[in-house]
PDB file of C-alpha atoms in Angstrom:
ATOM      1  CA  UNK A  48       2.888 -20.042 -72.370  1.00 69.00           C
ATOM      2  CA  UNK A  49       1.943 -20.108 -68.867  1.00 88.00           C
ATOM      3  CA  UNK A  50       4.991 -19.903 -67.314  1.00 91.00           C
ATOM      4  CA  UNK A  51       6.495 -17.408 -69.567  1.00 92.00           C
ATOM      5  CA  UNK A  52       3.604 -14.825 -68.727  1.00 95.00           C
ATOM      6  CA  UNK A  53       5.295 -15.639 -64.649  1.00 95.00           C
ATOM      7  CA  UNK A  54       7.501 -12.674 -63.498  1.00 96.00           C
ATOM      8  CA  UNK A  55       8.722 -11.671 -60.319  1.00 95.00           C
ATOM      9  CA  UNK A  56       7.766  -8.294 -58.220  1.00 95.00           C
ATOM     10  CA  UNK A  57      10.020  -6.799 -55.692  1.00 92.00           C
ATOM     11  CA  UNK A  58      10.247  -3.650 -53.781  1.00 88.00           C
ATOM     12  CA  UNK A  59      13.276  -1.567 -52.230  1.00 80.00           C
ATOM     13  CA  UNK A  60      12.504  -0.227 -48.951  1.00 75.00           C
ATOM     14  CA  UNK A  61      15.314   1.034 -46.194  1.00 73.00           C
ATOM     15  CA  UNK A  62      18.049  -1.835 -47.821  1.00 73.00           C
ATOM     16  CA  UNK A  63      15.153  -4.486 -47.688  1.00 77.00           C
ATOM     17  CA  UNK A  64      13.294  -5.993 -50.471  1.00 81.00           C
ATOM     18  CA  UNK A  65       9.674  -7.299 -50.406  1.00 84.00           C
ATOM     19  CA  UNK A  66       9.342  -9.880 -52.907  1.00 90.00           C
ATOM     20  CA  UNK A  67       6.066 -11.844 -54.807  1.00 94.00           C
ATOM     21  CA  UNK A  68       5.148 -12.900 -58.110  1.00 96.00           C
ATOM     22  CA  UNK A  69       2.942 -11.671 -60.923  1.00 97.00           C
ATOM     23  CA  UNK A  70       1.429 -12.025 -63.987  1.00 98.00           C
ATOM     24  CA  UNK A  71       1.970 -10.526 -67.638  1.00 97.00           C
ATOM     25  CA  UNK A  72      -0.876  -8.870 -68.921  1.00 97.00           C
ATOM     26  CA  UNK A  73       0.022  -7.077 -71.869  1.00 94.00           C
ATOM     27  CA  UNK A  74       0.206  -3.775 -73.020  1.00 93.00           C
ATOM     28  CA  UNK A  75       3.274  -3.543 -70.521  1.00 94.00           C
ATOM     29  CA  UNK A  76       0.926  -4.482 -67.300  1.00 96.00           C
ATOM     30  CA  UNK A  77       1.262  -6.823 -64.728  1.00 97.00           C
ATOM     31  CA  UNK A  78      -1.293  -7.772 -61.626  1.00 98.00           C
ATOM     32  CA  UNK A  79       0.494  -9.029 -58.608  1.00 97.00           C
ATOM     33  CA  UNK A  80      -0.654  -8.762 -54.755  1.00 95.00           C
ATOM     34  CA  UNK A  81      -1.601  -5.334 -52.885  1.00 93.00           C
ATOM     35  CA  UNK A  82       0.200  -6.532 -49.652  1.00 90.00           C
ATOM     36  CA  UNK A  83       3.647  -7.075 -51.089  1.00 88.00           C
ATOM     37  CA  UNK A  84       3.527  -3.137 -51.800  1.00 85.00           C
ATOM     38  CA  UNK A  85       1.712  -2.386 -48.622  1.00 80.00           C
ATOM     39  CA  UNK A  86       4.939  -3.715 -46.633  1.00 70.00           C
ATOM     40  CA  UNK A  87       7.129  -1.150 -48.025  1.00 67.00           C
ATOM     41  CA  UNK A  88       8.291   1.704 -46.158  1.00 65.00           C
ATOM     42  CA  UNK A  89       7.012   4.406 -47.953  1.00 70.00           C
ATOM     43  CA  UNK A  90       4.603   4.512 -50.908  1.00 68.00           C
ATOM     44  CA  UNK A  91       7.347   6.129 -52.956  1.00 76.00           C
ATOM     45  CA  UNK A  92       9.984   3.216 -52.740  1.00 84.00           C
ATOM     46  CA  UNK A  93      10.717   2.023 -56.099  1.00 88.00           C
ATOM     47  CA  UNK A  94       8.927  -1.113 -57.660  1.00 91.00           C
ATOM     48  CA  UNK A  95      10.801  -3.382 -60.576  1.00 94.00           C
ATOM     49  CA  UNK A  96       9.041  -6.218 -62.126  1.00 95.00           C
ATOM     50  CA  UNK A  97      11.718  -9.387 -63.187  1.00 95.00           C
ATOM     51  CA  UNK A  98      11.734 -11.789 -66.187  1.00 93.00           C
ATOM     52  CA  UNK A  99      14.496 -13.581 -67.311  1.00 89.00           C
ATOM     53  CA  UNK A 100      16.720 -11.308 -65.819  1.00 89.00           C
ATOM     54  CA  UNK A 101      15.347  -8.355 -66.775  1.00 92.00           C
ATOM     55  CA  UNK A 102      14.483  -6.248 -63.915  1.00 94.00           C
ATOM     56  CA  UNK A 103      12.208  -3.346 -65.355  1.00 96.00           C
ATOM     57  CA  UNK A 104      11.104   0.104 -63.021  1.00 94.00           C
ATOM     58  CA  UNK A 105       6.966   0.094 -63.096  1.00 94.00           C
ATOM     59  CA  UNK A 106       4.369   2.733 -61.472  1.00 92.00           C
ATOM     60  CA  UNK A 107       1.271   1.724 -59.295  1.00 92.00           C
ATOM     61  CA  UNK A 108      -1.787   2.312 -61.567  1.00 93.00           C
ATOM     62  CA  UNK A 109      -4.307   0.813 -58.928  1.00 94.00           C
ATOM     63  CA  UNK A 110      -5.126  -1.360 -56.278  1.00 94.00           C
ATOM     64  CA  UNK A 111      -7.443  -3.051 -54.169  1.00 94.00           C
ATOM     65  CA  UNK A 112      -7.512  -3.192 -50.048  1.00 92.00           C
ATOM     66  CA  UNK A 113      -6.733  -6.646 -48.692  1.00 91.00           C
ATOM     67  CA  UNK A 114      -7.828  -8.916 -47.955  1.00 89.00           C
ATOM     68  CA  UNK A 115     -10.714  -8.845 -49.596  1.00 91.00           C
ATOM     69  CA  UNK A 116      -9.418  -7.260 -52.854  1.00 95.00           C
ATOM     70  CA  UNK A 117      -5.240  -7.602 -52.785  1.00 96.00           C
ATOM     71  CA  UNK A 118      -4.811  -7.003 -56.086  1.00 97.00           C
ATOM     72  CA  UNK A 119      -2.262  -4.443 -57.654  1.00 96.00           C
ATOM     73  CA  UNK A 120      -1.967  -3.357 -61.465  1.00 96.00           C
ATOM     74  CA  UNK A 121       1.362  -1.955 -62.356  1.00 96.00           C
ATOM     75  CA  UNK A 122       2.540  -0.786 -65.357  1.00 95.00           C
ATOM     76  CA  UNK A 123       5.859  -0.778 -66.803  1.00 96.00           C
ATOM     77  CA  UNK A 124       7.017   1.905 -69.845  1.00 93.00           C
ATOM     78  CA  UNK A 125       6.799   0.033 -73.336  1.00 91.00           C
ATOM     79  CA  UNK A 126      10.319   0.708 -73.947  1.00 92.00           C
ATOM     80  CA  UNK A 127      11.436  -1.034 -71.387  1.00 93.00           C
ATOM     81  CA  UNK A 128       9.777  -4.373 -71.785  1.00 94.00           C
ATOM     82  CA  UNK A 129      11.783  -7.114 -73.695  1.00 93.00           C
ATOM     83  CA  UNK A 130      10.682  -8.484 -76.788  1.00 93.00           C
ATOM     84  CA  UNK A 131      10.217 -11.909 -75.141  1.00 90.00           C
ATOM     85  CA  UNK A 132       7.723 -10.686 -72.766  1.00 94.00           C
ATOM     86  CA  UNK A 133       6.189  -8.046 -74.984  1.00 93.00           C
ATOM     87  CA  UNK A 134       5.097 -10.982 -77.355  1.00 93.00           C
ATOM     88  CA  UNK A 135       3.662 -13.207 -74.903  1.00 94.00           C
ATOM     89  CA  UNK A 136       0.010 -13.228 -75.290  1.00 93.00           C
ATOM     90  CA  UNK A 137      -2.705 -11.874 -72.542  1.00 94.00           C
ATOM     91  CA  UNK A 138      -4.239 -14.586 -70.483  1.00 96.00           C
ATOM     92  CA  UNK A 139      -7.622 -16.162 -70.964  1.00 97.00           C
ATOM     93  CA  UNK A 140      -9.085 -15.407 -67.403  1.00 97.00           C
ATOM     94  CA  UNK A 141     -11.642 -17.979 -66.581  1.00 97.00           C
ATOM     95  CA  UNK A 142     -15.142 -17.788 -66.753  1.00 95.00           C
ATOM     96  CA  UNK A 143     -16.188 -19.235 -63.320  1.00 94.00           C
ATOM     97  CA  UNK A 144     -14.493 -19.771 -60.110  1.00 96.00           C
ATOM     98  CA  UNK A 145     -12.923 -23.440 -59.312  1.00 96.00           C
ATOM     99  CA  UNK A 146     -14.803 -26.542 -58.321  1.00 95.00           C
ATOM    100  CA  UNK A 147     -13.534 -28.148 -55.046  1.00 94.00           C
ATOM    101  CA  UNK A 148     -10.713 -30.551 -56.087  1.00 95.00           C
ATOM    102  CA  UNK A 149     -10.322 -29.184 -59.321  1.00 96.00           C
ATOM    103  CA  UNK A 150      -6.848 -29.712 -60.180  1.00 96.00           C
ATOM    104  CA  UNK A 151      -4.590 -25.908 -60.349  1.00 96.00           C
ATOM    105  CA  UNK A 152      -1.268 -24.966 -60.629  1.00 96.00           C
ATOM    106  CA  UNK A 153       0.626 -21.806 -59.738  1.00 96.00           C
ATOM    107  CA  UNK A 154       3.383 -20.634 -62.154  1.00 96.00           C
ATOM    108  CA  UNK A 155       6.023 -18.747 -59.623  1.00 93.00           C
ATOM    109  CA  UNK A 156       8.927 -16.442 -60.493  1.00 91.00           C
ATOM    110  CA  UNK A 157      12.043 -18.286 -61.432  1.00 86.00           C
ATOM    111  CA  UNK A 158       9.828 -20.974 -63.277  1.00 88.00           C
ATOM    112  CA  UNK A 159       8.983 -22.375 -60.535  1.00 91.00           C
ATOM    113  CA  UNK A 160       5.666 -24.586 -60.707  1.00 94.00           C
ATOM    114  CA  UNK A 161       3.397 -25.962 -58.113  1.00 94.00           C
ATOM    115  CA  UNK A 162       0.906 -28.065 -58.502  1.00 94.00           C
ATOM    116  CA  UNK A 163      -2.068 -28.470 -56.276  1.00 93.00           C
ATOM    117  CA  UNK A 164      -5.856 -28.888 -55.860  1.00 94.00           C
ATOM    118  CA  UNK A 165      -8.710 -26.603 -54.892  1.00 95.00           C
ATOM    119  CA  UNK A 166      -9.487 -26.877 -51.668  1.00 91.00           C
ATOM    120  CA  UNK A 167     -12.410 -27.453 -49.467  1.00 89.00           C
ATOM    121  CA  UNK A 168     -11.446 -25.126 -46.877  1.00 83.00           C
ATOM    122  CA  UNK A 169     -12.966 -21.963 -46.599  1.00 80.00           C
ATOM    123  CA  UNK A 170     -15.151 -22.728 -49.772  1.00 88.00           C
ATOM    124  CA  UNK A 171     -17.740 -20.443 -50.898  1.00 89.00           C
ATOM    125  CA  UNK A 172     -21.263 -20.346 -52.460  1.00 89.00           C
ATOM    126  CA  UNK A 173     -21.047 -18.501 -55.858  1.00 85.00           C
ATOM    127  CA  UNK A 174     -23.987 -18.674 -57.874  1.00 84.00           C
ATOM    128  CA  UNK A 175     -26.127 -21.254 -56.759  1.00 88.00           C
ATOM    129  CA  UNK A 176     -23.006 -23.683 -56.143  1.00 91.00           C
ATOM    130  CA  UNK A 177     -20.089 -24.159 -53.194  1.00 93.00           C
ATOM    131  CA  UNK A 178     -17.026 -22.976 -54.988  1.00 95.00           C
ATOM    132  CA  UNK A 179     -13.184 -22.909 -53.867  1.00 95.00           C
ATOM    133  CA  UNK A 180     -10.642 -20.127 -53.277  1.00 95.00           C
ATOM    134  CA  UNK A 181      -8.197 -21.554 -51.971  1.00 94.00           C
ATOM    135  CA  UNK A 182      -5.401 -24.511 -52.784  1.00 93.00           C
ATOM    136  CA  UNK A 183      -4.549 -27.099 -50.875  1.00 89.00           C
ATOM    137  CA  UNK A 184      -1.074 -26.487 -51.207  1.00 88.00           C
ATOM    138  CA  UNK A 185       0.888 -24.239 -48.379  1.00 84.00           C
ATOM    139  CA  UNK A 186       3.343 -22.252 -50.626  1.00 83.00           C
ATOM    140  CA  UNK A 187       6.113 -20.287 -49.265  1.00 70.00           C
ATOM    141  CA  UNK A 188       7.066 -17.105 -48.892  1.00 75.00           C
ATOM    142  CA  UNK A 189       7.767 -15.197 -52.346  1.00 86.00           C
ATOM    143  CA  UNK A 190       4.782 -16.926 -53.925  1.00 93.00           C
ATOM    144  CA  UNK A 191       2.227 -14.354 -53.043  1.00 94.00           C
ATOM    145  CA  UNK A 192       1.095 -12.274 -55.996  1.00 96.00           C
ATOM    146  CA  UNK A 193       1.620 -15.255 -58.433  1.00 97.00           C
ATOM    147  CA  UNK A 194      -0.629 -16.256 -60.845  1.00 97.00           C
ATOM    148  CA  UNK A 195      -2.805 -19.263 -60.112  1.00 98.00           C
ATOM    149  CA  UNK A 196      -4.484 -21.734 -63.476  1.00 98.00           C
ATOM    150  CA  UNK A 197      -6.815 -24.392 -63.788  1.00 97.00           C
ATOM    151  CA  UNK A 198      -5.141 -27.286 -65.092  1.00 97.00           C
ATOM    152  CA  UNK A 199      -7.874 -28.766 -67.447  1.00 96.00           C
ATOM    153  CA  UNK A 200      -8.646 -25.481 -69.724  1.00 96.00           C
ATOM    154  CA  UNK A 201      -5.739 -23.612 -68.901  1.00 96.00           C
ATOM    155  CA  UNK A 202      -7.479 -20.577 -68.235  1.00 97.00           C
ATOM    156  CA  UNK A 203      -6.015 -17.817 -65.362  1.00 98.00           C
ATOM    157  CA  UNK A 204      -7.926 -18.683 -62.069  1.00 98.00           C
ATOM    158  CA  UNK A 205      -6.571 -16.362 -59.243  1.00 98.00           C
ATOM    159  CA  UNK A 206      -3.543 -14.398 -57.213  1.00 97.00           C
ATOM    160  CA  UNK A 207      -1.898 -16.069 -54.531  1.00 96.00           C
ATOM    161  CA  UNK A 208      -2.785 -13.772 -51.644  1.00 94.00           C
ATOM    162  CA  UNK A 209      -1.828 -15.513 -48.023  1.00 89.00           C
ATOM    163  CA  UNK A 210      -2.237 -18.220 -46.037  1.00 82.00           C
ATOM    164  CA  UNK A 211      -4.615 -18.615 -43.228  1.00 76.00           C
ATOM    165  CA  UNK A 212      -5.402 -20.765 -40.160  1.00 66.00           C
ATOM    166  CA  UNK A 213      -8.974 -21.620 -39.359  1.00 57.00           C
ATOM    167  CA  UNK A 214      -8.270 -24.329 -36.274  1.00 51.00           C
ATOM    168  CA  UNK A 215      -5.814 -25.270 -34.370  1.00 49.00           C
ATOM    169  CA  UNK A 216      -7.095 -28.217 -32.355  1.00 49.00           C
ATOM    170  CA  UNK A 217      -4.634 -27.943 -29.346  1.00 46.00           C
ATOM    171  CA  UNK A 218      -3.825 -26.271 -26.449  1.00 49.00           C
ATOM    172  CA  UNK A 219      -3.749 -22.533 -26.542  1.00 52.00           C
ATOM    173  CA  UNK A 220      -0.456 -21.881 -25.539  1.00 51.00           C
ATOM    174  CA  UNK A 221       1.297 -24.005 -28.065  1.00 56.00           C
ATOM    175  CA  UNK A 222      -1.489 -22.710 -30.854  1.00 58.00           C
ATOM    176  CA  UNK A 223       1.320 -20.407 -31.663  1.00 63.00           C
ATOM    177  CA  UNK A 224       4.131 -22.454 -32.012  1.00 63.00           C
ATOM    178  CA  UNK A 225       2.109 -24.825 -34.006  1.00 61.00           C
ATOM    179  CA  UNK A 226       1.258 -22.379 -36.903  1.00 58.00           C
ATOM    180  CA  UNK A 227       4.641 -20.839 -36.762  1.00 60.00           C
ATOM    181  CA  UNK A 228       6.181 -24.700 -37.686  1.00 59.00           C
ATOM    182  CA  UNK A 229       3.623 -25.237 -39.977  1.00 54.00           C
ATOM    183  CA  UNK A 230       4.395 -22.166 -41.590  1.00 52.00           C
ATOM    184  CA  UNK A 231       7.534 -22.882 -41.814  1.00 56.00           C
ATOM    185  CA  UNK A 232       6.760 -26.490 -43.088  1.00 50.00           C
ATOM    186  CA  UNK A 233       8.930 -27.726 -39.599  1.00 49.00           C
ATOM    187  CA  UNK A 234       8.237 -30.437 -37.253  1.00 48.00           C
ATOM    188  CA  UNK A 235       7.383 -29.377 -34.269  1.00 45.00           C
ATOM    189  CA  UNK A 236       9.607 -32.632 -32.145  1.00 51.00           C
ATOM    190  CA  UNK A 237       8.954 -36.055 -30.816  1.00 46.00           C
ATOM    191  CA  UNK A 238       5.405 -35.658 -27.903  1.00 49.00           C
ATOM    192  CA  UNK A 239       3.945 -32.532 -30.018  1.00 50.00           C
ATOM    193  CA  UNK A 240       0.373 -32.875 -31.940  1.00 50.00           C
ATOM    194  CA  UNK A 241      -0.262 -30.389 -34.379  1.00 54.00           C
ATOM    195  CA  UNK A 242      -3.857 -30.293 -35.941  1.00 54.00           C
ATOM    196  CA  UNK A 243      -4.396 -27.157 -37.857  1.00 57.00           C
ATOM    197  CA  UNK A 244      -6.857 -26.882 -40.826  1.00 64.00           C
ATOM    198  CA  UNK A 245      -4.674 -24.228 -43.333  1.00 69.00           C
ATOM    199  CA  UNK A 246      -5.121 -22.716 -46.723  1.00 79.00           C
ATOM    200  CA  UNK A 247      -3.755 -20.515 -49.227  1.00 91.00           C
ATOM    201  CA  UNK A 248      -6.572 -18.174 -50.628  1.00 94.00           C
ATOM    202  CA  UNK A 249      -6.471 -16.840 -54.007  1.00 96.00           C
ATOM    203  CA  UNK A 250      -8.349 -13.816 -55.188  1.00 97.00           C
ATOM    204  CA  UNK A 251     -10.645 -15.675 -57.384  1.00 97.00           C
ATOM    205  CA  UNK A 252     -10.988 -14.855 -60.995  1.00 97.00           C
ATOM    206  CA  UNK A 253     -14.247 -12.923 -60.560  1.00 96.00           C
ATOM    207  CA  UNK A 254     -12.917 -10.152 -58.456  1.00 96.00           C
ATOM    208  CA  UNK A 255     -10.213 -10.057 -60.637  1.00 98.00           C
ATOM    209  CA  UNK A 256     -12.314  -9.093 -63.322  1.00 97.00           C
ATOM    210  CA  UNK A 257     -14.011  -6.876 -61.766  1.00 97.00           C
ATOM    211  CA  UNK A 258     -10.602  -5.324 -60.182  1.00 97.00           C
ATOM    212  CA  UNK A 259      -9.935  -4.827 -63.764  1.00 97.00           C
ATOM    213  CA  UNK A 260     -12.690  -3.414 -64.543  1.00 96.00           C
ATOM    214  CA  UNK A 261     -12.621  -0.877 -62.157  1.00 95.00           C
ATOM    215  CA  UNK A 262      -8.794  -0.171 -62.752  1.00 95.00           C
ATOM    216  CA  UNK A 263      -9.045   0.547 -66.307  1.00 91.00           C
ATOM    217  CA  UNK A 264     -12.007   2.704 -65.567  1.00 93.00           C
ATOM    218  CA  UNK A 265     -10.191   4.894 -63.018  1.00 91.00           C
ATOM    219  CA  UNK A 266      -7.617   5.178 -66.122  1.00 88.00           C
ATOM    220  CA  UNK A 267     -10.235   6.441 -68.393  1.00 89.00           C
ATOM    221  CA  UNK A 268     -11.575   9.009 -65.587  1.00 88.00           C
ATOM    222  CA  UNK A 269      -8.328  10.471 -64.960  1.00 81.00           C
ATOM    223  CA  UNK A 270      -7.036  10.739 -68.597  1.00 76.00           C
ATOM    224  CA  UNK A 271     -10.079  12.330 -69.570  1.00 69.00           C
ATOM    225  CA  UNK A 272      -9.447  15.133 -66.299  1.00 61.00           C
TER     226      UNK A 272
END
């Protein structure tokens, strides 16, 4: 069920395409990442949504401001969803955020599916206890926006949203070379040390909620005007 809620996002802009995952919602809406639409060219550049080769035209309803909040809801016209997706049931999104080494995995488009463990980096206290948003995994480009689950109850956990570098223990001048190969998952050659303490946040499932929550109120406000 997991993976078939999985689709991909991409966006035309100038003969380039910005591409990410996303997740099915229901009711012909999908919540991806903010900052795959904030590299287009222009806000008007056309957004599809993929799955199973399908690719379906959607609108921007909301979203957030990374990095903070990169979340987007978009929303594609009933009549153009297929009956395989429009049957797929709305996620269960979970209750609390993730426990460090809580095992996750992320469903990405083309049923891809990583799995991975919640890290200790860049952990958080939420609610009287230290909390991760992050995996341990670095996943590549074309990942972002994809929806991340807890293994044990299933339930939807976060949105891939980037990675970041909190240390780099060497020398400054090769700091940059050493997160550009690690980025890039490359070795940096025979006499090179690279140390760097990574992660790949997820917008955790509590500010999706309340992203949510806020979305489908600006609906309300606006149909009602």
């Amino acid at each position: 069920m997991a993976i078939s809620r999985s689709v991909g996002v991409e966006i035309v802009s100038e003969g380039s395409t910005s591409s990410g995952g996303g997740i099915w919602l229901g009711n012909g809406e999908v919540l991806s990442a903010t900052h795959i639409f904030l590299n287009a060219k222009s806000p008007s550049d056309p957004i599809f949504v993929i799955s199973d080769g399908n690719r379906m035209k959607a609108t921007v309803v909301f979203h957030g401001n990374p990095p903070n909040n990169d979340l987007i809801l978009l929303k594609i016209d009933p009549t153009l969803v297929p009956a395989s997706l429009a049957s797929v049931a709305s996620p269960q999104i979970c209750s609390d955020l993730e426990a460090i080494g809580a095992e996750l995995y992320v469903t990405a488009p083309n049923h891809r599916i990583y799995s991975t463990y919640a890290s200790p980096v860049g952990a958080v206290w939420h609610k009287g206890k230290t909390l991760s948003q992050s995996t341990t995994a670095l996943l590549s480009h074309g990942v972002s926006g994809s929806p991340v689950y807890d293994t044990k109850s299933n339930c939807f956990a976060g949105i891939v949203s980037r990675m970041q570098f909190d240390s780099v223990s060497v020398a400054d001048s090769k700091a940059d070379a050493c997160k550009m190969a690690t980025l890039q998952m490359a070795n940096l050659g025979t006499g090179s040390t690279c140390a760097v303490e990574t992660q790949t946040i997820f917008m955790t499932s509590d500010v999706i909620q309340d992203f949510l929550k806020g979305a489908r109120e600006y609906v309300r406000n606006h149909e009602e005007t």
